[in-house]
Amino acid sequence: MEWSAFKRSGPWLAVAMVTSLAAVIYPTFDYDLYWHLANGREMWLQGRVINEDVFSFTRMGTRYDNPEWLAQLVFYLLWAAGGFFGLFVFKVIVALAVVWLLWQCLKALAVPSALAAVLIPLAVLCGFYRFIERPELFSLLGTALVVAVTICTRERFWSPRWLYVLPVVLACWEWLHGAIFGMTALAAAFCAENFNAWLGHRSDRRSNAWLRTLNRSVVATLIISLLNPYGLLSYGMFMGVITNAGGFANVSEWQPAGLRNFWLFFVLLLVGTGLLFRRRPLSQLTEILWFLGFGLLAWRYSRVTGVFAIAALPWLASAIWQTSRFRSYPLVVGAASTLLVAALFVHKVSPWSFVERRLHWSVLEDYIPAGAVRYALDNDLRGPLYNTGHFGGYLAFNLYPDHKIFQYNLPKVWGETYRYDPALLQTHGIEWAIVGETAEIEYMFQRRDWAYLYKEHGA
């Protein structure tokens, strides 16, 4: 981007960044974060990739594919250097990088700066539940990078040589979180752009040269993935999700998107679908496939809403601009701005916000057994421990190696961790427990020789 163009659009880019940051700045809370930190710590101490359970006495040594091993190591080192604030700063940097990449993409599509400054924060808000301190951040960043490189090089906004970055990005992504979303986006672009070339929609010399570079990049990506020992293995978990192997259907983030928490996703999906009936240029087949494909995935699995918002934005923004240009453009910008303000209010100010997404930073301990752990350590509790499944990561990070956990909600290792069976207490000689569900307490601990030692909000 030339300096004069940057001066004209710079203030709007600042608006997009500040508004997007207002969406993703909220307290740190995620059960899985502690599991990733515990794994990262053990990998750092042992000097190897951990592909088996090392924290429990019930599934010790059970092997599983761990496509997030590099992200776990990175997260632990960030935590060791800066604590939870270090992880928070990393999330902010990722969010800003996603915004910048989307900005570049929309500028390449000639979307006006004012409209881009509103639509980008809307996309972030659509998937802001996924901007949490966990390896998923790398998938959000990777998706934005694949989308931006594909669009910006195709539109001659960036040099085609940037396409050769994609094989390296996808290879690292397979170690960070599993690159299924990146592979899906790249495959869609490969099919759509070659189909367009076959129809003759892109037949000029420069377009043909770009397509040849894209095809070489895709081939290189596939070869590297096949040679990568964690390449194909990183996709096994998603097959488990599709087939519901090991109880994935009971994990909330793999449930269908609900209207209460993901209403903005449905708004963007309806708007984009409506625009398909007004204009369907095959020259934008790649953007349409991203919108439809990730839209269907997000509808079925709420976890995909963050990736959908990033991959769908090029189609939404360009279609809105092409449909509303000239007379209705101010009205469209005004309507999008109103929707943005309403979404910020609902998610950041109103009492309807899911869990805790207010505009401040802290570590939210209301839903983790922080007080129970402090009590156990202060009173030197001993003996085999029973724990509620989703507490396992926190307990592994804070009690191991002095205490091994009973279970964790990792379906590929424990399967159904929410199964109540009082016989397990006697089988494993359980002497104390940290429990987070009232029904679990009433069903599992009926005998008179059990007593409360400590009670807090979440445990």
CSV table of C-alpha atoms in Angstrom, one decimal:
chain,number,residue,atom,x,y,z
A,1,MET,CA,0.0,0.0,0.0
A,2,GLU,CA,1.4,3.4,-1.0
A,3,TRP,CA,2.0,6.0,1.8
A,4,SER,CA,-0.7,8.4,0.4
A,5,ALA,CA,-3.3,5.6,0.4
A,6,PHE,CA,-2.3,4.6,3.9
A,7,LYS,CA,-2.8,8.1,5.2
A,8,ARG,CA,-6.3,8.1,3.7
A,9,SER,CA,-7.2,4.7,5.2
A,10,GLY,CA,-5.1,4.7,8.3
A,11,PRO,CA,-7.7,6.3,10.6
A,12,TRP,CA,-10.3,3.8,9.4
A,13,LEU,CA,-7.9,0.9,10.1
A,14,ALA,CA,-7.3,2.3,13.6
A,15,VAL,CA,-11.1,2.3,14.1
A,16,ALA,CA,-11.3,-1.4,13.0
A,17,MET,CA,-8.5,-2.4,15.3
A,18,VAL,CA,-9.7,-0.5,18.4
A,19,THR,CA,-13.3,-1.8,18.0
A,20,SER,CA,-12.1,-5.3,17.4
A,21,LEU,CA,-9.9,-5.2,20.5
A,22,ALA,CA,-13.0,-4.0,22.5
A,23,ALA,CA,-14.6,-7.3,21.4
A,24,VAL,CA,-11.8,-9.7,22.4
A,25,ILE,CA,-10.6,-8.0,25.6
A,26,TYR,CA,-12.3,-10.0,28.3
A,27,PRO,CA,-11.2,-12.1,31.4
A,28,THR,CA,-9.1,-15.3,30.8
A,29,PHE,CA,-11.3,-18.3,31.3
A,30,ASP,CA,-11.1,-21.7,29.6
A,31,TYR,CA,-10.9,-25.2,31.2
A,32,ASP,CA,-8.7,-26.5,28.4
A,33,LEU,CA,-6.1,-23.7,28.8
A,34,TYR,CA,-4.7,-25.4,31.9
A,35,TRP,CA,-4.5,-28.7,30.2
A,36,HIS,CA,-2.4,-27.2,27.4
A,37,LEU,CA,-0.2,-25.4,29.9
A,38,ALA,CA,0.3,-28.7,31.8
A,39,ASN,CA,1.3,-30.5,28.7
A,40,GLY,CA,3.6,-27.7,27.6
A,41,ARG,CA,5.3,-27.7,31.0
A,42,GLU,CA,5.9,-31.5,30.8
A,43,MET,CA,7.2,-31.3,27.3
A,44,TRP,CA,9.6,-28.5,28.3
A,45,LEU,CA,10.8,-30.5,31.3
A,46,GLN,CA,11.1,-33.9,29.5
A,47,GLY,CA,12.4,-32.6,26.2
A,48,ARG,CA,10.0,-34.6,24.0
A,49,VAL,CA,6.6,-34.4,22.4
A,50,ILE,CA,3.9,-35.8,24.7
A,51,ASN,CA,1.5,-38.1,23.0
A,52,GLU,CA,0.1,-40.0,26.0
A,53,ASP,CA,-1.5,-39.3,29.3
A,54,VAL,CA,1.0,-38.6,32.0
A,55,PHE,CA,-1.3,-36.9,34.6
A,56,SER,CA,-3.8,-39.5,35.7
A,57,PHE,CA,-3.6,-42.7,37.6
A,58,THR,CA,-6.6,-44.1,35.7
A,59,ARG,CA,-5.4,-43.8,32.1
A,60,MET,CA,-1.6,-43.4,32.6
A,61,GLY,CA,0.2,-44.1,29.3
A,62,THR,CA,-2.9,-44.1,27.1
A,63,ARG,CA,-1.7,-42.8,23.7
A,64,TYR,CA,-3.4,-40.2,21.6
A,65,ASP,CA,-2.5,-37.9,18.7
A,66,ASN,CA,-1.5,-34.5,19.9
A,67,PRO,CA,-1.6,-32.0,16.9
A,68,GLU,CA,-1.4,-29.1,19.4
A,69,TRP,CA,2.0,-30.0,20.9
A,70,LEU,CA,3.9,-27.0,19.5
A,71,ALA,CA,1.1,-24.6,20.6
A,72,GLN,CA,1.2,-26.1,24.1
A,73,LEU,CA,4.9,-25.6,24.3
A,74,VAL,CA,4.6,-22.0,23.0
A,75,PHE,CA,1.8,-21.2,25.5
A,76,TYR,CA,3.7,-22.6,28.5
A,77,LEU,CA,6.8,-20.6,27.5
A,78,LEU,CA,4.6,-17.5,27.3
A,79,TRP,CA,3.1,-18.2,30.6
A,80,ALA,CA,6.5,-18.9,32.2
A,81,ALA,CA,7.8,-15.5,30.8
A,82,GLY,CA,4.7,-13.3,31.6
A,83,GLY,CA,2.1,-15.3,33.4
A,84,PHE,CA,-1.5,-15.1,32.3
A,85,PHE,CA,-0.9,-11.5,31.2
A,86,GLY,CA,1.7,-12.8,28.7
A,87,LEU,CA,-1.0,-15.1,27.2
A,88,PHE,CA,-3.4,-12.2,27.2
A,89,VAL,CA,-1.0,-10.0,25.3
A,90,PHE,CA,-0.4,-12.8,22.8
A,91,LYS,CA,-4.1,-13.0,22.2
A,92,VAL,CA,-4.3,-9.3,21.5
A,93,ILE,CA,-1.4,-9.5,19.1
A,94,VAL,CA,-3.1,-12.4,17.2
A,95,ALA,CA,-6.4,-10.4,17.1
A,96,LEU,CA,-4.6,-7.4,15.7
A,97,ALA,CA,-2.9,-9.5,13.1
A,98,VAL,CA,-6.2,-11.0,12.0
A,99,VAL,CA,-7.7,-7.5,11.6
A,100,TRP,CA,-4.8,-6.3,9.6
A,101,LEU,CA,-4.9,-9.3,7.3
A,102,LEU,CA,-8.6,-8.9,6.7
A,103,TRP,CA,-8.1,-5.2,6.1
A,104,GLN,CA,-5.5,-6.0,3.4
A,105,CYS,CA,-8.0,-8.5,1.9
A,106,LEU,CA,-10.9,-6.1,1.7
A,107,LYS,CA,-8.6,-3.3,0.3
A,108,ALA,CA,-7.6,-5.8,-2.5
A,109,LEU,CA,-11.3,-6.2,-3.3
A,110,ALA,CA,-11.7,-2.4,-3.5
A,111,VAL,CA,-14.1,-2.3,-0.5
A,112,PRO,CA,-14.2,1.3,0.9
A,113,SER,CA,-12.3,2.0,4.1
A,114,ALA,CA,-15.4,3.1,6.1
A,115,LEU,CA,-17.3,-0.1,5.2
A,116,ALA,CA,-14.3,-2.3,6.0
A,117,ALA,CA,-13.8,-0.5,9.3
A,118,VAL,CA,-17.4,-1.6,10.3
A,119,LEU,CA,-17.5,-5.1,8.8
A,120,ILE,CA,-14.2,-6.3,10.2
A,121,PRO,CA,-15.2,-5.8,13.9
A,122,LEU,CA,-18.5,-7.4,13.1
A,123,ALA,CA,-16.6,-10.5,11.9
A,124,VAL,CA,-14.5,-10.5,15.0
A,125,LEU,CA,-17.6,-10.2,17.2
A,126,CYS,CA,-19.3,-13.0,15.2
A,127,GLY,CA,-16.5,-15.3,16.4
A,128,PHE,CA,-15.3,-13.6,19.5
A,129,TYR,CA,-16.1,-16.6,21.7
A,130,ARG,CA,-13.3,-18.3,20.0
A,131,PHE,CA,-10.7,-15.6,20.7
A,132,ILE,CA,-9.6,-17.3,23.9
A,133,GLU,CA,-6.1,-18.2,25.2
A,134,ARG,CA,-5.8,-21.6,23.6
A,135,PRO,CA,-4.2,-23.2,20.5
A,136,GLU,CA,-7.3,-22.3,18.5
A,137,LEU,CA,-5.8,-18.8,18.2
A,138,PHE,CA,-3.4,-20.2,15.6
A,139,SER,CA,-6.3,-21.5,13.5
A,140,LEU,CA,-7.9,-18.1,13.5
A,141,LEU,CA,-4.6,-16.5,12.5
A,142,GLY,CA,-3.9,-19.2,9.9
A,143,THR,CA,-7.3,-18.9,8.3
A,144,ALA,CA,-6.9,-15.1,8.0
A,145,LEU,CA,-3.4,-15.7,6.4
A,146,VAL,CA,-4.6,-18.2,3.9
A,147,VAL,CA,-7.6,-16.0,2.9
A,148,ALA,CA,-5.5,-12.8,2.7
A,149,VAL,CA,-2.7,-14.5,0.7
A,150,THR,CA,-5.1,-16.1,-1.8
A,151,ILE,CA,-7.2,-12.9,-2.4
A,152,CYS,CA,-4.4,-10.4,-2.3
A,153,THR,CA,-2.2,-12.3,-4.7
A,154,ARG,CA,-5.1,-13.0,-7.1
A,155,GLU,CA,-6.1,-9.4,-7.2
A,156,ARG,CA,-2.5,-8.3,-7.7
A,157,PHE,CA,-2.4,-6.4,-4.4
A,158,TRP,CA,0.5,-8.6,-3.3
A,159,SER,CA,3.2,-10.4,-5.2
A,160,PRO,CA,2.3,-13.9,-6.3
A,161,ARG,CA,5.4,-15.1,-4.6
A,162,TRP,CA,3.5,-14.9,-1.3
A,163,LEU,CA,1.7,-18.1,-2.3
A,164,TYR,CA,4.9,-20.0,-1.6
A,165,VAL,CA,4.5,-19.1,2.1
A,166,LEU,CA,1.4,-21.3,2.4
A,167,PRO,CA,3.1,-24.7,2.4
A,168,VAL,CA,5.3,-23.6,5.3
A,169,VAL,CA,2.3,-22.0,7.1
A,170,LEU,CA,0.2,-25.2,6.7
A,171,ALA,CA,3.1,-27.4,7.9
A,172,CYS,CA,3.5,-25.4,11.1
A,173,TRP,CA,-0.2,-25.2,11.5
A,174,GLU,CA,-0.4,-29.0,11.7
A,175,TRP,CA,1.8,-28.8,14.8
A,176,LEU,CA,0.0,-25.9,16.4
A,177,HIS,CA,-3.7,-26.9,16.2
A,178,GLY,CA,-4.3,-29.2,13.2
A,179,ALA,CA,-4.7,-27.5,9.9
A,180,ILE,CA,-8.0,-28.9,8.8
A,181,PHE,CA,-9.5,-25.4,8.3
A,182,GLY,CA,-6.5,-24.2,6.3
A,183,MET,CA,-6.5,-27.3,4.1
A,184,THR,CA,-10.3,-26.9,3.5
A,185,ALA,CA,-9.9,-23.2,2.5
A,186,LEU,CA,-6.9,-23.9,0.3
A,187,ALA,CA,-8.7,-26.9,-1.4
A,188,ALA,CA,-11.8,-24.7,-2.1
A,189,ALA,CA,-9.6,-22.0,-3.7
A,190,PHE,CA,-7.8,-24.5,-5.8
A,191,CYS,CA,-11.0,-26.1,-7.1
A,192,ALA,CA,-12.8,-22.7,-7.7
A,193,GLU,CA,-9.9,-20.9,-9.4
A,194,ASN,CA,-9.1,-23.9,-11.7
A,195,PHE,CA,-12.8,-24.2,-12.6
A,196,ASN,CA,-12.9,-20.4,-13.4
A,197,ALA,CA,-9.9,-20.8,-15.6
A,198,TRP,CA,-11.5,-23.8,-17.4
A,199,LEU,CA,-14.6,-21.6,-18.1
A,200,GLY,CA,-12.4,-18.8,-19.4
A,201,HIS,CA,-13.2,-16.3,-16.7
A,202,ARG,CA,-9.6,-15.7,-15.9
A,203,SER,CA,-7.7,-16.1,-19.2
A,204,ASP,CA,-5.3,-13.2,-19.3
A,205,ARG,CA,-1.6,-13.8,-19.1
A,206,ARG,CA,-1.1,-12.6,-15.5
A,207,SER,CA,-4.0,-14.6,-14.2
A,208,ASN,CA,-2.7,-17.8,-15.8
A,209,ALA,CA,0.7,-17.2,-14.2
A,210,TRP,CA,-0.9,-16.6,-10.8
A,211,LEU,CA,-2.9,-19.8,-11.1
A,212,ARG,CA,0.2,-21.8,-12.0
A,213,THR,CA,1.8,-20.5,-8.8
A,214,LEU,CA,-1.3,-21.3,-6.8
A,215,ASN,CA,-1.3,-24.9,-8.1
A,216,ARG,CA,2.4,-25.3,-7.3
A,217,SER,CA,1.8,-24.1,-3.8
A,218,VAL,CA,-1.0,-26.5,-3.3
A,219,VAL,CA,1.0,-29.5,-4.6
A,220,ALA,CA,3.9,-28.5,-2.3
A,221,THR,CA,1.5,-28.2,0.6
A,222,LEU,CA,0.2,-31.7,0.1
A,223,ILE,CA,3.7,-33.2,-0.3
A,224,ILE,CA,4.9,-31.6,2.9
A,225,SER,CA,1.8,-32.7,4.8
A,226,LEU,CA,2.3,-36.3,3.6
A,227,LEU,CA,6.0,-36.2,4.7
A,228,ASN,CA,5.2,-34.4,8.0
A,229,PRO,CA,4.9,-37.1,10.8
A,230,TYR,CA,2.1,-35.0,12.4
A,231,GLY,CA,0.5,-34.1,9.1
A,232,LEU,CA,-2.1,-36.7,8.5
A,233,LEU,CA,-2.4,-37.6,12.2
A,234,SER,CA,-3.6,-34.0,12.9
A,235,TYR,CA,-6.9,-34.7,11.0
A,236,GLY,CA,-7.8,-37.8,13.0
A,237,MET,CA,-9.6,-35.8,15.7
A,238,PHE,CA,-12.0,-34.2,13.2
A,239,MET,CA,-13.0,-37.7,12.0
A,240,GLY,CA,-13.8,-38.5,15.6
A,241,VAL,CA,-16.0,-35.4,15.7
A,242,ILE,CA,-17.9,-36.3,12.6
A,243,THR,CA,-18.5,-39.9,13.7
A,244,ASN,CA,-19.0,-38.9,17.4
A,245,ALA,CA,-16.3,-41.3,18.5
A,246,GLY,CA,-15.5,-41.1,22.2
A,247,GLY,CA,-18.3,-38.7,23.3
A,248,PHE,CA,-17.6,-35.6,21.2
A,249,ALA,CA,-21.4,-35.0,21.0
A,250,ASN,CA,-21.4,-34.1,24.7
A,251,VAL,CA,-18.7,-31.4,24.3
A,252,SER,CA,-20.5,-28.0,24.2
A,253,GLU,CA,-18.3,-26.4,21.5
A,254,TRP,CA,-19.1,-29.2,19.1
A,255,GLN,CA,-22.8,-28.7,19.5
A,256,PRO,CA,-24.8,-26.8,16.8
A,257,ALA,CA,-24.7,-23.0,17.1
A,258,GLY,CA,-27.5,-21.7,19.2
A,259,LEU,CA,-29.4,-18.5,18.5
A,260,ARG,CA,-28.9,-17.1,22.0
A,261,ASN,CA,-25.1,-17.0,21.9
A,262,PHE,CA,-24.5,-17.0,18.2
A,263,TRP,CA,-27.3,-14.7,16.9
A,264,LEU,CA,-24.8,-12.5,15.0
A,265,PHE,CA,-23.5,-15.6,13.1
A,266,PHE,CA,-27.1,-16.2,11.9
A,267,VAL,CA,-27.5,-12.5,10.9
A,268,LEU,CA,-24.3,-12.6,8.8
A,269,LEU,CA,-25.3,-16.0,7.3
A,270,LEU,CA,-28.7,-14.7,6.3
A,271,VAL,CA,-27.3,-11.5,4.8
A,272,GLY,CA,-24.7,-13.4,2.8
A,273,THR,CA,-27.2,-16.0,1.6
A,274,GLY,CA,-29.6,-13.2,0.5
A,275,LEU,CA,-26.8,-11.6,-1.5
A,276,LEU,CA,-26.2,-14.9,-3.3
A,277,PHE,CA,-29.6,-14.5,-5.0
A,278,ARG,CA,-28.9,-10.9,-6.0
A,279,ARG,CA,-25.5,-11.4,-7.6
A,280,ARG,CA,-23.6,-14.6,-8.3
A,281,PRO,CA,-20.3,-13.8,-10.1
A,282,LEU,CA,-18.4,-16.9,-10.8
A,283,SER,CA,-15.2,-14.8,-10.7
A,284,GLN,CA,-15.8,-14.9,-6.9
A,285,LEU,CA,-16.4,-18.6,-6.6
A,286,THR,CA,-13.6,-19.0,-4.1
A,287,GLU,CA,-15.2,-16.5,-1.7
A,288,ILE,CA,-18.7,-18.1,-2.2
A,289,LEU,CA,-17.3,-21.6,-1.4
A,290,TRP,CA,-15.7,-20.2,1.7
A,291,PHE,CA,-18.9,-18.6,2.8
A,292,LEU,CA,-21.1,-21.6,2.2
A,293,GLY,CA,-18.7,-24.3,3.3
A,294,PHE,CA,-17.7,-22.7,6.6
A,295,GLY,CA,-21.2,-21.4,7.1
A,296,LEU,CA,-22.6,-25.0,7.1
A,297,LEU,CA,-19.8,-26.2,9.4
A,298,ALA,CA,-20.4,-23.4,11.9
A,299,TRP,CA,-24.2,-24.1,11.8
A,300,ARG,CA,-23.4,-27.7,12.8
A,301,TYR,CA,-20.5,-27.0,15.1
A,302,SER,CA,-20.5,-23.7,17.0
A,303,ARG,CA,-16.7,-24.0,17.4
A,304,VAL,CA,-16.3,-23.1,13.7
A,305,THR,CA,-18.0,-19.7,14.0
A,306,GLY,CA,-14.7,-17.9,14.4
A,307,VAL,CA,-13.2,-19.4,11.3
A,308,PHE,CA,-16.4,-18.8,9.4
A,309,ALA,CA,-16.4,-15.1,10.2
A,310,ILE,CA,-12.9,-14.7,8.8
A,311,ALA,CA,-13.4,-16.9,5.7
A,312,ALA,CA,-16.8,-15.4,4.9
A,313,LEU,CA,-15.9,-11.8,5.2
A,314,PRO,CA,-14.4,-11.4,1.6
A,315,TRP,CA,-17.7,-12.5,0.1
A,316,LEU,CA,-19.9,-10.5,2.5
A,317,ALA,CA,-17.9,-7.3,2.2
A,318,SER,CA,-17.5,-7.3,-1.6
A,319,ALA,CA,-21.1,-8.4,-2.2
A,320,ILE,CA,-22.4,-5.7,0.1
A,321,TRP,CA,-20.3,-3.0,-1.6
A,322,GLN,CA,-21.2,-4.1,-5.1
A,323,THR,CA,-24.9,-4.2,-4.3
A,324,SER,CA,-25.0,-0.9,-2.3
A,325,ARG,CA,-22.5,1.3,-4.1
A,326,PHE,CA,-23.4,4.9,-4.8
A,327,ARG,CA,-26.9,5.9,-3.6
A,328,SER,CA,-27.5,3.3,-0.8
A,329,TYR,CA,-23.9,3.1,0.4
A,330,PRO,CA,-24.4,5.6,3.3
A,331,LEU,CA,-27.5,3.7,4.4
A,332,VAL,CA,-25.6,0.4,4.4
A,333,VAL,CA,-22.7,1.8,6.4
A,334,GLY,CA,-25.2,3.2,8.9
A,335,ALA,CA,-27.1,-0.1,9.2
A,336,ALA,CA,-23.9,-2.0,9.6
A,337,SER,CA,-22.7,0.5,12.3
A,338,THR,CA,-26.0,0.1,14.2
A,339,LEU,CA,-25.6,-3.7,14.1
A,340,LEU,CA,-22.0,-3.3,15.4
A,341,VAL,CA,-23.1,-1.1,18.3
A,342,ALA,CA,-25.9,-3.4,19.2
A,343,ALA,CA,-23.6,-6.5,19.1
A,344,LEU,CA,-21.1,-4.7,21.3
A,345,PHE,CA,-23.8,-3.8,23.8
A,346,VAL,CA,-25.2,-7.3,23.9
A,347,HIS,CA,-21.9,-9.1,24.3
A,348,LYS,CA,-20.0,-6.6,26.4
A,349,VAL,CA,-22.5,-4.6,28.5
A,350,SER,CA,-25.8,-6.4,28.8
A,351,PRO,CA,-26.5,-9.2,31.3
A,352,TRP,CA,-27.0,-11.6,28.4
A,353,SER,CA,-23.3,-12.1,27.8
A,354,PHE,CA,-22.2,-15.7,27.9
A,355,VAL,CA,-20.1,-16.5,31.0
A,356,GLU,CA,-18.0,-13.4,31.3
A,357,ARG,CA,-17.0,-11.2,28.4
A,358,ARG,CA,-16.9,-7.7,30.0
A,359,LEU,CA,-14.3,-5.2,28.8
A,360,HIS,CA,-11.5,-5.8,31.3
A,361,TRP,CA,-8.7,-8.2,31.8
A,362,SER,CA,-8.3,-10.7,34.7
A,363,VAL,CA,-8.2,-14.4,35.4
A,364,LEU,CA,-11.7,-15.5,36.0
A,365,GLU,CA,-11.7,-18.1,38.9
A,366,ASP,CA,-15.5,-18.4,39.4
A,367,TYR,CA,-15.7,-21.6,37.4
A,368,ILE,CA,-12.5,-23.4,38.4
A,369,PRO,CA,-11.6,-25.0,41.7
A,370,ALA,CA,-8.9,-22.4,42.6
A,371,GLY,CA,-10.0,-22.2,46.3
A,372,ALA,CA,-10.3,-26.0,46.6
A,373,VAL,CA,-6.7,-26.4,45.3
A,374,ARG,CA,-5.4,-23.9,47.7
A,375,TYR,CA,-7.2,-25.7,50.6
A,376,ALA,CA,-5.8,-29.1,49.5
A,377,LEU,CA,-2.2,-27.7,49.3
A,378,ASP,CA,-2.5,-25.8,52.6
A,379,ASN,CA,-3.8,-28.9,54.4
A,380,ASP,CA,-1.5,-31.4,52.7
A,381,LEU,CA,-4.4,-33.7,51.6
A,382,ARG,CA,-3.2,-37.2,50.5
A,383,GLY,CA,-4.5,-40.3,48.8
A,384,PRO,CA,-6.2,-41.0,45.5
A,385,LEU,CA,-8.2,-38.0,44.1
A,386,TYR,CA,-11.5,-38.1,42.3
A,387,ASN,CA,-12.4,-35.1,40.2
A,388,THR,CA,-15.1,-33.8,37.8
A,389,GLY,CA,-14.0,-34.2,34.2
A,390,HIS,CA,-13.6,-30.6,33.2
A,391,PHE,CA,-11.5,-29.8,36.3
A,392,GLY,CA,-8.8,-32.3,35.2
A,393,GLY,CA,-6.7,-29.7,33.2
A,394,TYR,CA,-6.6,-27.2,36.1
A,395,LEU,CA,-5.8,-29.9,38.6
A,396,ALA,CA,-3.1,-31.4,36.4
A,397,PHE,CA,-1.5,-28.0,36.1
A,398,ASN,CA,-1.7,-27.1,39.7
A,399,LEU,CA,-1.4,-30.4,41.6
A,400,TYR,CA,0.8,-32.6,39.5
A,401,PRO,CA,3.2,-34.3,40.3
A,402,ASP,CA,2.2,-34.5,44.0
A,403,HIS,CA,-1.3,-35.6,43.0
A,404,LYS,CA,-2.4,-37.4,39.8
A,405,ILE,CA,-5.9,-36.7,38.5
A,406,PHE,CA,-8.7,-39.1,38.1
A,407,GLN,CA,-10.0,-37.9,34.7
A,408,TYR,CA,-10.3,-35.1,32.2
A,409,ASN,CA,-12.8,-34.3,29.5
A,410,LEU,CA,-10.5,-35.5,26.7
A,411,PRO,CA,-12.8,-38.0,24.8
A,412,LYS,CA,-10.0,-39.6,22.9
A,413,VAL,CA,-8.5,-40.8,26.2
A,414,TRP,CA,-11.3,-41.1,28.7
A,415,GLY,CA,-14.3,-41.3,26.4
A,416,GLU,CA,-17.4,-40.4,28.4
A,417,THR,CA,-15.9,-38.5,31.4
A,418,TYR,CA,-19.4,-37.4,32.7
A,419,ARG,CA,-20.5,-41.0,33.6
A,420,TYR,CA,-21.5,-41.2,37.3
A,421,ASP,CA,-20.6,-44.6,38.8
A,422,PRO,CA,-20.2,-44.8,42.6
A,423,ALA,CA,-18.4,-48.2,42.3
A,424,LEU,CA,-15.4,-46.3,40.8
A,425,LEU,CA,-14.7,-44.8,44.2
A,426,GLN,CA,-14.1,-48.1,45.8
A,427,THR,CA,-12.4,-49.6,42.7
A,428,HIS,CA,-9.7,-46.8,42.8
A,429,GLY,CA,-9.6,-46.4,46.6
A,430,ILE,CA,-10.7,-42.7,46.4
A,431,GLU,CA,-10.1,-40.8,49.6
A,432,TRP,CA,-10.9,-37.2,48.6
A,433,ALA,CA,-12.6,-35.4,45.7
A,434,ILE,CA,-13.0,-32.1,44.0
A,435,VAL,CA,-16.4,-32.0,42.4
A,436,GLY,CA,-18.2,-29.3,40.4
A,437,GLU,CA,-21.7,-30.7,39.8
A,438,THR,CA,-24.4,-30.9,42.4
A,439,ALA,CA,-26.0,-34.0,40.8
A,440,GLU,CA,-22.6,-35.7,40.7
A,441,ILE,CA,-22.2,-35.1,44.5
A,442,GLU,CA,-25.6,-36.4,45.3
A,443,TYR,CA,-25.2,-39.5,43.2
A,444,MET,CA,-21.5,-40.4,43.8
A,445,PHE,CA,-21.1,-39.4,47.5
A,446,GLN,CA,-24.1,-40.7,49.4
A,447,ARG,CA,-22.2,-42.6,52.1
A,448,ARG,CA,-22.0,-41.1,55.6
A,449,ASP,CA,-18.3,-41.3,55.8
A,450,TRP,CA,-18.0,-38.5,53.2
A,451,ALA,CA,-17.9,-35.0,54.4
A,452,TYR,CA,-17.5,-31.4,53.0
A,453,LEU,CA,-14.1,-30.0,53.7
A,454,TYR,CA,-14.3,-26.9,51.5
A,455,LYS,CA,-17.0,-25.3,49.3
A,456,GLU,CA,-16.8,-22.4,46.8
A,457,HIS,CA,-18.8,-21.0,44.0
A,458,GLY,CA,-17.7,-23.5,41.3
A,459,ALA,CA,-16.5,-26.6,43.3
